[in-house]
Structure formats: C-alpha cells, structure tokens
Amino acid sequence: MLARCICSFIFFFLLSPQLLASTASIDLRGNDWSPGYIHNLQANWDLYWEQLLLPSEINAHKHEAIIFPVPGAWTSPHDGIQALPGFGFGTYRVEIVVPPETAELFLFIPDMASAYKLWSNGELVSFNGVVGKNKVEEKPAYLPKVVSVLAENGKIELVLQTSNFHYKWGGVWFDLKLTDESGVYDLREKPIILAMLFSTLLLSASLFSLFMFASRPKEKVLLYFGLFCFTMGLRRLLTDERILYMFDWLSWPVLQALENLCIYLAFPLFVCYFSYRFPVRFSKRACRLSWLIATPFCVLALVTDVSFYTQFNVPFQILLLASVPYILFTYGKALLAGKRGAPIFGLGLLIFLVTVINDILTYSYIIHTPNLAHLGTLAFVVFQAVDLLKSYLYNFATCLL
C-alpha cells in the first residue's frame, strides 16, 4: 500500500503542469521551409504567472511554470487549462526548434493587452509600452511588429514578459508567426497596404454619400449610409494593423475610446440606414430604440476607464445580435413586395451579417478564425453604393422622360 502511494505521488509530481520545469517547445524542422512560408507559433507555452523573469532567471530552473495556450486570453483558455484573472502579469517562455542551417528569421508579434517585452535567445528584440506589476507602473500600448531573430544551433528561445491592468482581459490574443526574409512583406507591408486600401474605399464612400446628402437633404438614407461608412472606415484604421497607433497624435485611452465608439455608433447608424432604405410601419421606433441602446455605451466610453467599459462589450454584442431578426423580417417583406434593389441589398447584407457574427464569436473566443468584419463591411458598402447609384440614375432618367 505504501509503495503504491509513493508511486502515485511520483507519477503526479512528474505530470503536474504546475511543477514542470521549462519544457514548452515547438519543433518546426518538419515544416515546409520554402521561401516566404509563414509558420504559426500556436502551442502551449510555459507561463510563470505573477512573475516578471529575465531569460537568465528562467534558465536557472528556480521557478515553476504552468502550461498556457498561445494565443489565448487569460480568462478563457482551452478546455482542461485553468483560467486566470483578467488583470495580472507573467512571463511566457517557449523554445522553437528550426533546421540547423537556419540563421536569420523574422518574427511577427501581434498587439496584446496591455504591454510586453520580448527576448530572443537572451537578447531584447521588441517591446510595447511599459510592463508593470500594477496599473500605476504599467503604460499600455498597441502596435504589431516584425523583428529579426537569430537561431543558435537550430534553436530560438523566446521569453515574453507581459502585463495587463488596462483592458478587461490579458494574454497573447493572436498568433505569433515566423518566416524568412522573403515572407516579411506578407507579414508587415501587405496588411498595412490592404488596411489603407479598405479604409480609403470606405471613407471615400462616406464622403461621396455625405456630399450627395448635402445636395439632397431630404434623402436621410444618404446621411446614415455616409456616417456608417465613416465609422467603419475609421475603425479599420484603429484595429488589426493599428495604423493610427503608429503616430503620437492621440493617447492610448483616446484611441481605445474611438475604436469602441465606432462600433457602438455603427449599430444605430446601420439600423437607421436600413430603416430608411426599406421603411415599414415601425421603422422610426426601431431607429429610436437603436439609439437608446447605443447611447449608454457611448457615454461609458467617453467618461470611464477602458478596463471598465470594455466589460460591457459582450452585452452590447448580444443586443446587436438581437436586432438581426428585425433586419431579416423587414428585408423579407421588402423582397416579397418586389422592392427595387432588394436582391442586391440582400447579397451585401448576407455577407455583412455572416462576417459580423464571425467576429463576435471570435472576439468571445468561441471560435478561432481571422477577423472578417472589415471585408464584410467593404462588400456591403460596395453593393449598397452600386444600388444607390443605380437608384439615382433611374430617378434621373425618369425625370428626363
């Protein structure tokens, strides 16, 4: 009996992730290493919770690590891994094994809440903001980066200090990625070019619609469509590649408030645009209700701290999803009534709703897919712009006759 207990204790000691030394490793030797290939570093990393350790301190084997997924929010890891508080700090560590002939590689580092410092083989290669053990010490910053890392004997040890006291949950939200020199363009320049292109198209559509509204002020559909395009175009500059974060024009809390205000305001603007595009008996009430829903969230974003008002983003998303039946019901009536432009509107609406629902589920860590709402918004705007242009050309031709 005693021997069995001793064996059980040894077995538990060896397997417990809380007591493991640093063993997290990602072996990429068997991957495709053709030029430009991008490797995702998605795996379970070692995490030294509530410890800010230097690489030399970790290698001394004096600290205990837990296993935690990257990417993954602290509050909602994969099944079987204990959740952590949304606020806190810690040090991640992983060893990446690459082909021995590999020398210089390039690492994509996504933004994460709310600050980090990253070492590669003991050398500091990147940082965002100031990592701290409390809210006073920490200075938040968001900005994706691509940095050069050197392999030593076919190995790269990454040590990542991170802290979060300014957002509702911390952790490494997105994949870190590794590539060679020929893949840098796809990781750095290409996303920025696409983001600028999408934003330019959305903001151009906004200006065109608002210009048209100025000449025809009774056409409220143009006003709401223009403002909706503006909020989504601005938000595209604030998310993913964080283009506006590259400049020192505004502080991090202001940029975060703008980012959230864009999505809060996009909801009533979209409902009003839709209601004026396909008016029904209760369209005005739908508009008023959407503004009543969005206004408290906007006020919170303007007067409270980021870590406070972002806690209400999930309830806002639930309210947003609750509006889908109204939109589908109203659109169904317009389609059955043979309203002009209804088919093309429906195609754009379908793409838009699917991508928005995808992002809501991804944001809540229910699914793990890329953000697609900006693509859905662009598709929707293009369809609506074509529809509105056809409508006004039709009206113009009718007037001439």
mmCIF file of C-alpha atoms in Angstrom:
data_model
loop_
_atom_site.group_PDB
_atom_site.id
_atom_site.type_symbol
_atom_site.label_atom_id
_atom_site.label_comp_id
_atom_site.label_asym_id
_atom_site.label_seq_id
_atom_site.Cartn_x
_atom_site.Cartn_y
_atom_site.Cartn_z
ATOM 1 C CA MET A 1 0.000 0.000 0.000
ATOM 2 C CA LEU A 2 2.813 2.385 0.943
ATOM 3 C CA ALA A 3 4.663 1.602 -2.287
ATOM 4 C CA ARG A 4 1.527 2.317 -4.313
ATOM 5 C CA CYS A 5 1.071 5.695 -2.621
ATOM 6 C CA ILE A 6 4.704 6.584 -3.253
ATOM 7 C CA CYS A 7 4.394 5.619 -6.932
ATOM 8 C CA SER A 8 1.182 7.649 -7.279
ATOM 9 C CA PHE A 9 2.852 10.667 -5.716
ATOM 10 C CA ILE A 10 5.850 10.403 -8.063
ATOM 11 C CA PHE A 11 3.528 9.996 -11.073
ATOM 12 C CA PHE A 12 1.530 13.094 -10.084
ATOM 13 C CA PHE A 13 4.721 15.060 -9.455
ATOM 14 C CA LEU A 14 6.102 14.232 -12.881
ATOM 15 C CA LEU A 15 2.922 15.043 -14.792
ATOM 16 C CA SER A 16 1.621 18.060 -12.929
ATOM 17 C CA PRO A 17 1.959 21.123 -15.197
ATOM 18 C CA GLN A 18 2.253 23.310 -12.121
ATOM 19 C CA LEU A 19 5.574 21.688 -11.201
ATOM 20 C CA LEU A 20 7.156 21.213 -14.592
ATOM 21 C CA ALA A 21 10.414 22.908 -15.469
ATOM 22 C CA SER A 22 10.536 24.871 -18.710
ATOM 23 C CA THR A 23 9.750 22.262 -21.357
ATOM 24 C CA ALA A 24 7.472 24.065 -23.835
ATOM 25 C CA SER A 25 8.819 23.512 -27.337
ATOM 26 C CA ILE A 26 7.696 23.970 -30.948
ATOM 27 C CA ASP A 27 9.516 21.763 -33.461
ATOM 28 C CA LEU A 28 9.398 23.303 -36.944
ATOM 29 C CA ARG A 29 12.071 21.116 -38.562
ATOM 30 C CA GLY A 30 9.496 19.031 -40.389
ATOM 31 C CA ASN A 31 7.611 22.058 -41.750
ATOM 32 C CA ASP A 32 7.756 23.447 -45.254
ATOM 33 C CA TRP A 33 10.710 25.877 -45.363
ATOM 34 C CA SER A 34 10.280 27.078 -48.916
ATOM 35 C CA PRO A 35 10.836 30.852 -49.369
ATOM 36 C CA GLY A 36 8.069 33.009 -47.922
ATOM 37 C CA TYR A 37 6.370 30.246 -45.924
ATOM 38 C CA ILE A 38 4.864 31.513 -42.661
ATOM 39 C CA HIS A 39 4.867 29.333 -39.544
ATOM 40 C CA ASN A 40 2.285 29.875 -36.788
ATOM 41 C CA LEU A 41 3.684 29.521 -33.269
ATOM 42 C CA GLN A 42 0.371 28.293 -31.862
ATOM 43 C CA ALA A 43 1.102 25.939 -28.963
ATOM 44 C CA ASN A 44 1.102 25.580 -25.209
ATOM 45 C CA TRP A 45 3.829 27.803 -23.772
ATOM 46 C CA ASP A 46 5.310 27.861 -20.273
ATOM 47 C CA LEU A 47 3.808 30.666 -18.208
ATOM 48 C CA TYR A 48 5.321 31.944 -14.972
ATOM 49 C CA TRP A 49 2.251 33.613 -13.514
ATOM 50 C CA GLU A 50 2.742 36.753 -11.409
ATOM 51 C CA GLN A 51 6.470 36.656 -12.100
ATOM 52 C CA LEU A 52 8.421 39.005 -14.382
ATOM 53 C CA LEU A 53 11.523 36.974 -15.145
ATOM 54 C CA LEU A 54 14.584 37.593 -17.269
ATOM 55 C CA PRO A 55 15.815 34.802 -19.573
ATOM 56 C CA SER A 56 18.779 34.176 -17.279
ATOM 57 C CA GLU A 57 16.469 33.734 -14.289
ATOM 58 C CA ILE A 58 14.297 31.212 -16.119
ATOM 59 C CA ASN A 59 17.307 29.172 -17.214
ATOM 60 C CA ALA A 60 18.411 28.911 -13.589
ATOM 61 C CA HIS A 61 15.469 26.457 -13.072
ATOM 62 C CA LYS A 62 14.415 28.114 -9.838
ATOM 63 C CA HIS A 63 10.876 28.898 -10.875
ATOM 64 C CA GLU A 64 7.776 26.833 -11.539
ATOM 65 C CA ALA A 65 5.754 27.204 -14.726
ATOM 66 C CA ILE A 66 2.209 26.361 -15.719
ATOM 67 C CA ILE A 67 1.130 25.408 -19.228
ATOM 68 C CA PHE A 68 -0.934 28.020 -21.056
ATOM 69 C CA PRO A 69 -2.074 28.293 -24.695
ATOM 70 C CA VAL A 70 -0.753 30.923 -27.086
ATOM 71 C CA PRO A 71 -2.839 32.507 -28.444
ATOM 72 C CA GLY A 72 -5.331 32.614 -25.598
ATOM 73 C CA ALA A 73 -6.917 35.102 -23.228
ATOM 74 C CA TRP A 74 -6.107 34.540 -19.583
ATOM 75 C CA THR A 75 -9.786 34.339 -18.683
ATOM 76 C CA SER A 76 -10.779 31.760 -21.324
ATOM 77 C CA PRO A 77 -8.081 29.202 -22.179
ATOM 78 C CA HIS A 78 -8.746 25.903 -23.908
ATOM 79 C CA ASP A 79 -10.575 23.080 -22.136
ATOM 80 C CA GLY A 80 -8.600 21.466 -19.359
ATOM 81 C CA ILE A 81 -6.464 24.515 -18.545
ATOM 82 C CA GLN A 82 -7.285 26.608 -15.524
ATOM 83 C CA ALA A 83 -8.459 30.157 -16.217
ATOM 84 C CA LEU A 84 -6.553 33.103 -14.782
ATOM 85 C CA PRO A 85 -7.684 36.594 -13.721
ATOM 86 C CA GLY A 86 -8.138 39.188 -16.463
ATOM 87 C CA PHE A 87 -5.723 41.539 -14.702
ATOM 88 C CA GLY A 88 -2.205 40.477 -13.825
ATOM 89 C CA PHE A 89 1.286 39.842 -15.168
ATOM 90 C CA GLY A 90 3.519 36.950 -16.091
ATOM 91 C CA THR A 91 6.341 35.621 -18.225
ATOM 92 C CA TYR A 92 5.885 33.246 -21.163
ATOM 93 C CA ARG A 93 8.657 31.014 -22.455
ATOM 94 C CA VAL A 94 8.978 28.617 -25.411
ATOM 95 C CA GLU A 95 11.808 27.020 -27.350
ATOM 96 C CA ILE A 96 11.487 26.886 -31.143
ATOM 97 C CA VAL A 97 13.477 24.235 -32.998
ATOM 98 C CA VAL A 98 14.317 25.077 -36.628
ATOM 99 C CA PRO A 99 16.563 23.422 -39.249
ATOM 100 C CA PRO A 100 20.225 23.717 -38.128
ATOM 101 C CA GLU A 101 21.269 25.622 -41.258
ATOM 102 C CA THR A 102 18.742 28.393 -40.471
ATOM 103 C CA ALA A 103 20.276 31.715 -39.423
ATOM 104 C CA GLU A 104 18.182 34.913 -39.534
ATOM 105 C CA LEU A 105 14.410 34.699 -39.319
ATOM 106 C CA PHE A 106 11.663 37.274 -38.814
ATOM 107 C CA LEU A 107 9.071 37.138 -36.049
ATOM 108 C CA PHE A 108 5.637 38.759 -36.255
ATOM 109 C CA ILE A 109 4.449 39.940 -32.827
ATOM 110 C CA PRO A 110 0.758 40.894 -32.574
ATOM 111 C CA ASP A 111 -0.507 43.547 -30.195
ATOM 112 C CA MET A 112 -1.578 42.267 -26.787
ATOM 113 C CA ALA A 113 -3.076 43.757 -23.659
ATOM 114 C CA SER A 114 -1.563 45.833 -22.437
ATOM 115 C CA ALA A 115 2.275 45.863 -22.562
ATOM 116 C CA TYR A 116 5.112 43.408 -23.223
ATOM 117 C CA LYS A 117 8.881 42.865 -23.527
ATOM 118 C CA LEU A 118 10.279 40.088 -25.718
ATOM 119 C CA TRP A 119 13.706 38.428 -25.684
ATOM 120 C CA SER A 120 15.096 36.057 -28.316
ATOM 121 C CA ASN A 121 17.974 33.879 -27.104
ATOM 122 C CA GLY A 122 18.567 36.324 -24.269
ATOM 123 C CA GLU A 123 18.548 39.466 -26.445
ATOM 124 C CA LEU A 124 15.796 42.073 -26.091
ATOM 125 C CA VAL A 125 14.230 42.378 -29.561
ATOM 126 C CA SER A 126 10.906 44.163 -29.020
ATOM 127 C CA PHE A 127 8.657 45.906 -26.519
ATOM 128 C CA ASN A 128 5.357 47.773 -26.394
ATOM 129 C CA GLY A 129 4.509 50.148 -23.576
ATOM 130 C CA VAL A 130 5.909 49.533 -20.102
ATOM 131 C CA VAL A 131 5.297 46.232 -18.312
ATOM 132 C CA GLY A 132 4.273 46.664 -14.679
ATOM 133 C CA LYS A 133 3.044 44.800 -11.626
ATOM 134 C CA ASN A 134 0.107 47.187 -11.127
ATOM 135 C CA LYS A 135 -1.890 49.779 -13.016
ATOM 136 C CA VAL A 136 0.333 52.660 -11.916
ATOM 137 C CA GLU A 137 3.545 51.025 -13.135
ATOM 138 C CA GLU A 138 2.089 49.830 -16.434
ATOM 139 C CA LYS A 139 1.888 52.019 -19.545
ATOM 140 C CA PRO A 140 -0.297 50.394 -22.238
ATOM 141 C CA ALA A 141 0.498 50.392 -25.939
ATOM 142 C CA TYR A 142 -0.766 48.527 -29.006
ATOM 143 C CA LEU A 143 1.284 48.050 -32.165
ATOM 144 C CA PRO A 144 2.023 44.856 -34.156
ATOM 145 C CA LYS A 145 5.689 44.458 -35.073
ATOM 146 C CA VAL A 146 8.009 42.325 -37.203
ATOM 147 C CA VAL A 147 11.509 41.860 -35.753
ATOM 148 C CA SER A 148 14.632 39.961 -36.720
ATOM 149 C CA VAL A 149 15.622 36.929 -34.617
ATOM 150 C CA LEU A 150 18.714 34.742 -34.919
ATOM 151 C CA ALA A 151 18.737 30.988 -34.413
ATOM 152 C CA GLU A 152 21.587 29.493 -32.407
ATOM 153 C CA ASN A 153 22.348 25.859 -33.200
ATOM 154 C CA GLY A 154 18.877 25.487 -34.674
ATOM 155 C CA LYS A 155 17.085 26.860 -31.601
ATOM 156 C CA ILE A 156 15.302 30.087 -30.693
ATOM 157 C CA GLU A 157 14.273 30.681 -27.078
ATOM 158 C CA LEU A 158 11.507 33.280 -26.736
ATOM 159 C CA VAL A 159 10.856 34.882 -23.355
ATOM 160 C CA LEU A 160 7.899 37.241 -23.194
ATOM 161 C CA GLN A 161 7.040 39.434 -20.215
ATOM 162 C CA THR A 162 3.503 40.817 -20.355
ATOM 163 C CA SER A 163 1.094 42.606 -18.064
ATOM 164 C CA ASN A 164 -2.480 43.830 -18.258
ATOM 165 C CA PHE A 165 -4.226 46.287 -15.951
ATOM 166 C CA HIS A 166 -5.938 48.467 -18.564
ATOM 167 C CA TYR A 167 -8.131 46.070 -20.559
ATOM 168 C CA LYS A 168 -10.783 43.613 -19.410
ATOM 169 C CA TRP A 169 -8.593 40.574 -20.119
ATOM 170 C CA GLY A 170 -4.931 39.991 -20.799
ATOM 171 C CA GLY A 171 -2.902 37.354 -22.573
ATOM 172 C CA VAL A 172 -1.439 36.808 -26.014
ATOM 173 C CA TRP A 173 -4.553 37.289 -28.159
ATOM 174 C CA PHE A 174 -3.243 36.312 -31.594
ATOM 175 C CA ASP A 175 -0.673 34.001 -33.182
ATOM 176 C CA LEU A 176 2.992 34.873 -33.256
ATOM 177 C CA LYS A 177 4.389 33.981 -36.689
ATOM 178 C CA LEU A 178 7.828 33.121 -38.003
ATOM 179 C CA THR A 179 9.144 33.423 -41.557
ATOM 180 C CA ASP A 180 12.285 34.084 -43.581
ATOM 181 C CA GLU A 181 13.217 37.347 -45.312
ATOM 182 C CA SER A 182 11.024 36.648 -48.345
ATOM 183 C CA GLY A 183 7.924 36.373 -46.128
ATOM 184 C CA VAL A 184 8.351 39.738 -44.387
ATOM 185 C CA TYR A 185 6.280 41.581 -46.980
ATOM 186 C CA ASP A 186 3.259 39.358 -46.287
ATOM 187 C CA LEU A 187 3.565 39.943 -42.538
ATOM 188 C CA ARG A 188 4.361 43.655 -42.449
ATOM 189 C CA GLU A 189 3.782 45.735 -45.593
ATOM 190 C CA LYS A 190 0.912 43.817 -47.203
ATOM 191 C CA PRO A 191 -1.510 44.048 -44.211
ATOM 192 C CA ILE A 192 -0.872 47.796 -43.901
ATOM 193 C CA ILE A 193 -1.436 48.358 -47.628
ATOM 194 C CA LEU A 194 -4.702 46.401 -47.534
ATOM 195 C CA ALA A 195 -5.875 48.216 -44.404
ATOM 196 C CA MET A 196 -5.182 51.591 -46.004
ATOM 197 C CA LEU A 197 -6.962 50.493 -49.183
ATOM 198 C CA PHE A 198 -10.062 49.303 -47.328
ATOM 199 C CA SER A 199 -10.146 52.449 -45.191
ATOM 200 C CA THR A 200 -9.730 54.695 -48.239
ATOM 201 C CA LEU A 201 -12.605 52.989 -50.032
ATOM 202 C CA LEU A 202 -14.899 53.230 -47.003
ATOM 203 C CA LEU A 203 -14.036 56.859 -46.281
ATOM 204 C CA SER A 204 -14.431 57.758 -49.963
ATOM 205 C CA ALA A 205 -17.873 56.175 -49.997
ATOM 206 C CA SER A 206 -18.666 58.187 -46.873
ATOM 207 C CA LEU A 207 -17.601 61.496 -48.394
ATOM 208 C CA PHE A 208 -19.500 60.776 -51.614
ATOM 209 C CA SER A 209 -22.705 59.932 -49.714
ATOM 210 C CA LEU A 210 -22.455 62.971 -47.460
ATOM 211 C CA PHE A 211 -21.824 65.197 -50.485
ATOM 212 C CA MET A 212 -24.930 63.750 -52.134
ATOM 213 C CA PHE A 213 -26.898 64.320 -48.928
ATOM 214 C CA ALA A 214 -25.784 67.969 -48.832
ATOM 215 C CA SER A 215 -27.375 68.462 -52.239
ATOM 216 C CA ARG A 216 -30.478 66.412 -51.351
ATOM 217 C CA PRO A 217 -31.051 66.894 -47.577
ATOM 218 C CA LYS A 218 -34.384 65.075 -47.622
ATOM 219 C CA GLU A 219 -32.634 61.815 -48.519
ATOM 220 C CA LYS A 220 -31.803 60.642 -44.975
ATOM 221 C CA VAL A 221 -30.707 57.279 -46.334
ATOM 222 C CA LEU A 222 -27.617 59.003 -47.769
ATOM 223 C CA LEU A 223 -26.821 60.631 -44.426
ATOM 224 C CA TYR A 224 -26.917 57.406 -42.434
ATOM 225 C CA PHE A 225 -25.090 55.425 -45.111
ATOM 226 C CA GLY A 226 -22.327 58.043 -45.224
ATOM 227 C CA LEU A 227 -21.927 58.139 -41.454
ATOM 228 C CA PHE A 228 -21.944 54.335 -41.245
ATOM 229 C CA CYS A 229 -19.157 54.156 -43.855
ATOM 230 C CA PHE A 230 -17.192 56.791 -41.939
ATOM 231 C CA THR A 231 -17.330 54.904 -38.618
ATOM 232 C CA MET A 232 -16.298 51.625 -40.243
ATOM 233 C CA GLY A 233 -13.513 53.274 -42.245
ATOM 234 C CA LEU A 234 -12.148 54.943 -39.118
ATOM 235 C CA ARG A 235 -12.386 51.710 -37.137
ATOM 236 C CA ARG A 236 -10.356 49.920 -39.815
ATOM 237 C CA LEU A 237 -7.502 52.337 -39.069
ATOM 238 C CA LEU A 238 -7.785 51.581 -35.350
ATOM 239 C CA THR A 239 -7.864 47.760 -35.369
ATOM 240 C CA ASP A 240 -5.653 44.890 -36.551
ATOM 241 C CA GLU A 241 -2.663 46.769 -38.014
ATOM 242 C CA ARG A 242 -3.341 49.707 -35.627
ATOM 243 C CA ILE A 243 -2.350 52.299 -38.215
ATOM 244 C CA LEU A 244 -3.387 55.302 -36.110
ATOM 245 C CA TYR A 245 -1.405 53.873 -33.179
ATOM 246 C CA MET A 246 1.774 54.361 -35.226
ATOM 247 C CA PHE A 247 1.567 58.109 -34.627
ATOM 248 C CA ASP A 248 1.789 60.061 -31.395
ATOM 249 C CA TRP A 249 -1.241 62.205 -32.151
ATOM 250 C CA LEU A 250 -3.524 60.677 -29.517
ATOM 251 C CA SER A 251 -3.042 58.745 -26.302
ATOM 252 C CA TRP A 252 -3.840 55.039 -25.909
ATOM 253 C CA PRO A 253 -7.074 55.631 -23.890
ATOM 254 C CA VAL A 254 -8.356 58.090 -26.509
ATOM 255 C CA LEU A 255 -7.616 55.676 -29.358
ATOM 256 C CA GLN A 256 -9.345 52.880 -27.461
ATOM 257 C CA ALA A 257 -12.378 55.089 -26.866
ATOM 258 C CA LEU A 258 -12.516 55.926 -30.594
ATOM 259 C CA GLU A 259 -12.228 52.245 -31.502
ATOM 260 C CA ASN A 260 -15.148 51.278 -29.305
ATOM 261 C CA LEU A 261 -17.242 54.343 -30.162
ATOM 262 C CA CYS A 262 -17.019 53.396 -33.835
ATOM 263 C CA ILE A 263 -18.677 50.046 -33.234
ATOM 264 C CA TYR A 264 -21.229 51.476 -30.758
ATOM 265 C CA LEU A 265 -22.286 54.155 -33.262
ATOM 266 C CA ALA A 266 -22.213 51.819 -36.265
ATOM 267 C CA PHE A 267 -25.152 49.887 -34.807
ATOM 268 C CA PRO A 268 -27.770 52.689 -34.741
ATOM 269 C CA LEU A 269 -26.399 54.182 -37.963
ATOM 270 C CA PHE A 270 -26.859 50.860 -39.731
ATOM 271 C CA VAL A 271 -30.363 50.367 -38.291
ATOM 272 C CA CYS A 272 -31.382 53.873 -39.382
ATOM 273 C CA TYR A 273 -29.910 53.407 -42.849
ATOM 274 C CA PHE A 274 -31.733 50.106 -43.204
ATOM 275 C CA SER A 275 -34.996 51.555 -41.884
ATOM 276 C CA TYR A 276 -34.912 54.465 -44.341
ATOM 277 C CA ARG A 277 -33.860 52.172 -47.180
ATOM 278 C CA PHE A 278 -36.798 49.801 -46.600
ATOM 279 C CA PRO A 279 -39.300 51.723 -44.438
ATOM 280 C CA VAL A 280 -42.059 49.859 -42.614
ATOM 281 C CA ARG A 281 -44.654 50.932 -40.091
ATOM 282 C CA PHE A 282 -42.310 50.639 -37.074
ATOM 283 C CA SER A 283 -39.085 51.889 -38.715
ATOM 284 C CA LYS A 284 -38.909 55.108 -36.698
ATOM 285 C CA ARG A 285 -39.359 53.221 -33.453
ATOM 286 C CA ALA A 286 -36.534 50.868 -34.461
ATOM 287 C CA CYS A 287 -34.262 53.864 -35.056
ATOM 288 C CA ARG A 288 -35.082 55.411 -31.696
ATOM 289 C CA LEU A 289 -34.590 52.087 -29.907
ATOM 290 C CA SER A 290 -31.187 51.542 -31.513
ATOM 291 C CA TRP A 291 -30.017 54.979 -30.343
ATOM 292 C CA LEU A 292 -31.354 54.299 -26.841
ATOM 293 C CA ILE A 293 -29.330 51.085 -26.758
ATOM 294 C CA ALA A 294 -26.105 52.616 -28.093
ATOM 295 C CA THR A 295 -26.104 55.880 -26.117
ATOM 296 C CA PRO A 296 -25.239 54.428 -22.654
ATOM 297 C CA PHE A 297 -22.297 52.513 -24.126
ATOM 298 C CA CYS A 298 -21.061 55.671 -25.856
ATOM 299 C CA VAL A 299 -21.302 57.655 -22.623
ATOM 300 C CA LEU A 300 -19.352 54.982 -20.733
ATOM 301 C CA ALA A 301 -16.618 55.033 -23.393
ATOM 302 C CA LEU A 302 -16.329 58.810 -23.037
ATOM 303 C CA VAL A 303 -16.295 59.133 -19.249
ATOM 304 C CA THR A 304 -14.960 55.850 -17.791
ATOM 305 C CA ASP A 305 -11.754 53.839 -17.915
ATOM 306 C CA VAL A 306 -11.039 51.350 -20.721
ATOM 307 C CA SER A 307 -10.884 48.441 -18.281
ATOM 308 C CA PHE A 308 -14.404 49.321 -17.070
ATOM 309 C CA TYR A 309 -16.449 49.991 -20.193
ATOM 310 C CA THR A 310 -14.942 47.152 -22.242
ATOM 311 C CA GLN A 311 -16.515 44.722 -19.770
ATOM 312 C CA PHE A 312 -19.866 45.641 -21.338
ATOM 313 C CA ASN A 313 -18.837 44.806 -24.913
ATOM 314 C CA VAL A 314 -20.259 41.285 -24.717
ATOM 315 C CA PRO A 315 -23.729 42.516 -23.582
ATOM 316 C CA PHE A 316 -23.588 45.062 -26.406
ATOM 317 C CA GLN A 317 -22.816 42.301 -28.885
ATOM 318 C CA ILE A 318 -25.775 40.289 -27.582
ATOM 319 C CA LEU A 319 -28.043 43.301 -28.117
ATOM 320 C CA LEU A 320 -26.572 43.701 -31.585
ATOM 321 C CA LEU A 321 -27.394 40.082 -32.430
ATOM 322 C CA ALA A 322 -30.903 40.602 -31.063
ATOM 323 C CA SER A 323 -31.515 43.120 -33.851
ATOM 324 C CA VAL A 324 -30.875 40.527 -36.576
ATOM 325 C CA PRO A 325 -34.476 39.141 -36.553
ATOM 326 C CA TYR A 326 -35.857 42.667 -37.140
ATOM 327 C CA ILE A 327 -33.468 43.202 -40.043
ATOM 328 C CA LEU A 328 -34.258 39.841 -41.623
ATOM 329 C CA PHE A 329 -38.028 40.276 -41.126
ATOM 330 C CA THR A 330 -38.040 43.754 -42.671
ATOM 331 C CA TYR A 331 -35.823 42.683 -45.536
ATOM 332 C CA GLY A 332 -38.037 39.652 -46.191
ATOM 333 C CA LYS A 333 -41.071 41.928 -46.504
ATOM 334 C CA ALA A 334 -39.204 44.198 -48.917
ATOM 335 C CA LEU A 335 -38.085 41.247 -51.018
ATOM 336 C CA LEU A 336 -41.581 39.746 -51.193
ATOM 337 C CA ALA A 337 -43.020 43.152 -52.086
ATOM 338 C CA GLY A 338 -40.612 43.362 -55.039
ATOM 339 C CA LYS A 339 -38.844 46.491 -53.791
ATOM 340 C CA ARG A 340 -36.301 47.767 -56.288
ATOM 341 C CA GLY A 341 -32.737 46.954 -55.215
ATOM 342 C CA ALA A 342 -33.800 44.349 -52.635
ATOM 343 C CA PRO A 343 -31.899 41.384 -54.211
ATOM 344 C CA ILE A 344 -28.541 43.177 -54.406
ATOM 345 C CA PHE A 345 -29.079 44.615 -50.920
ATOM 346 C CA GLY A 346 -29.731 41.102 -49.615
ATOM 347 C CA LEU A 347 -26.487 39.740 -51.026
ATOM 348 C CA GLY A 348 -24.459 42.500 -49.377
ATOM 349 C CA LEU A 349 -26.435 42.114 -46.152
ATOM 350 C CA LEU A 350 -25.795 38.357 -46.022
ATOM 351 C CA ILE A 351 -22.038 38.797 -46.391
ATOM 352 C CA PHE A 352 -22.021 41.593 -43.808
ATOM 353 C CA LEU A 353 -24.035 39.682 -41.174
ATOM 354 C CA VAL A 354 -22.006 36.489 -41.556
ATOM 355 C CA THR A 355 -18.704 38.326 -41.083
ATOM 356 C CA VAL A 356 -20.007 40.367 -38.134
ATOM 357 C CA ILE A 357 -21.255 37.214 -36.380
ATOM 358 C CA ASN A 358 -17.874 35.588 -37.110
ATOM 359 C CA ASP A 359 -16.040 38.462 -35.409
ATOM 360 C CA ILE A 360 -18.369 38.442 -32.399
ATOM 361 C CA LEU A 361 -17.753 34.724 -31.874
ATOM 362 C CA THR A 362 -14.013 35.146 -32.449
ATOM 363 C CA TYR A 363 -13.871 38.110 -30.061
ATOM 364 C CA SER A 364 -15.586 35.964 -27.409
ATOM 365 C CA TYR A 365 -13.123 33.080 -28.073
ATOM 366 C CA ILE A 366 -15.983 30.758 -29.029
ATOM 367 C CA ILE A 367 -14.358 30.119 -32.421
ATOM 368 C CA HIS A 368 -10.822 30.797 -33.634
ATOM 369 C CA THR A 369 -10.961 32.425 -37.066
ATOM 370 C CA PRO A 370 -9.497 35.655 -38.503
ATOM 371 C CA ASN A 371 -11.396 38.937 -38.162
ATOM 372 C CA LEU A 372 -13.569 39.289 -41.258
ATOM 373 C CA ALA A 373 -15.960 42.153 -40.480
ATOM 374 C CA HIS A 374 -13.847 44.675 -42.398
ATOM 375 C CA LEU A 375 -14.143 42.505 -45.520
ATOM 376 C CA GLY A 376 -17.877 42.054 -44.983
ATOM 377 C CA THR A 377 -18.317 45.780 -44.440
ATOM 378 C CA LEU A 378 -16.419 46.598 -47.618
ATOM 379 C CA ALA A 379 -18.505 44.108 -49.620
ATOM 380 C CA PHE A 380 -21.701 45.513 -48.119
ATOM 381 C CA VAL A 381 -20.694 49.109 -48.869
ATOM 382 C CA VAL A 382 -19.765 48.267 -52.460
ATOM 383 C CA PHE A 383 -23.132 46.574 -53.028
ATOM 384 C CA GLN A 384 -25.015 49.472 -51.408
ATOM 385 C CA ALA A 385 -23.065 52.097 -53.342
ATOM 386 C CA VAL A 386 -23.891 50.336 -56.604
ATOM 387 C CA ASP A 387 -27.532 50.036 -55.564
ATOM 388 C CA LEU A 388 -27.806 53.707 -54.571
ATOM 389 C CA LEU A 389 -26.083 54.832 -57.762
ATOM 390 C CA LYS A 390 -28.443 52.729 -59.880
ATOM 391 C CA SER A 391 -31.405 54.130 -57.939
ATOM 392 C CA TYR A 392 -30.431 57.752 -58.547
ATOM 393 C CA LEU A 393 -29.601 57.124 -62.193
ATOM 394 C CA TYR A 394 -33.040 55.544 -62.566
ATOM 395 C CA ASN A 395 -34.695 58.548 -60.895
ATOM 396 C CA PHE A 396 -32.692 60.921 -63.091
ATOM 397 C CA ALA A 397 -33.695 59.067 -66.245
ATOM 398 C CA THR A 398 -37.356 59.099 -65.115
ATOM 399 C CA CYS A 399 -37.225 62.853 -64.603
ATOM 400 C CA LEU A 400 -35.847 63.352 -68.131
ATOM 401 C CA LEU A 401 -38.721 61.371 -69.580
#
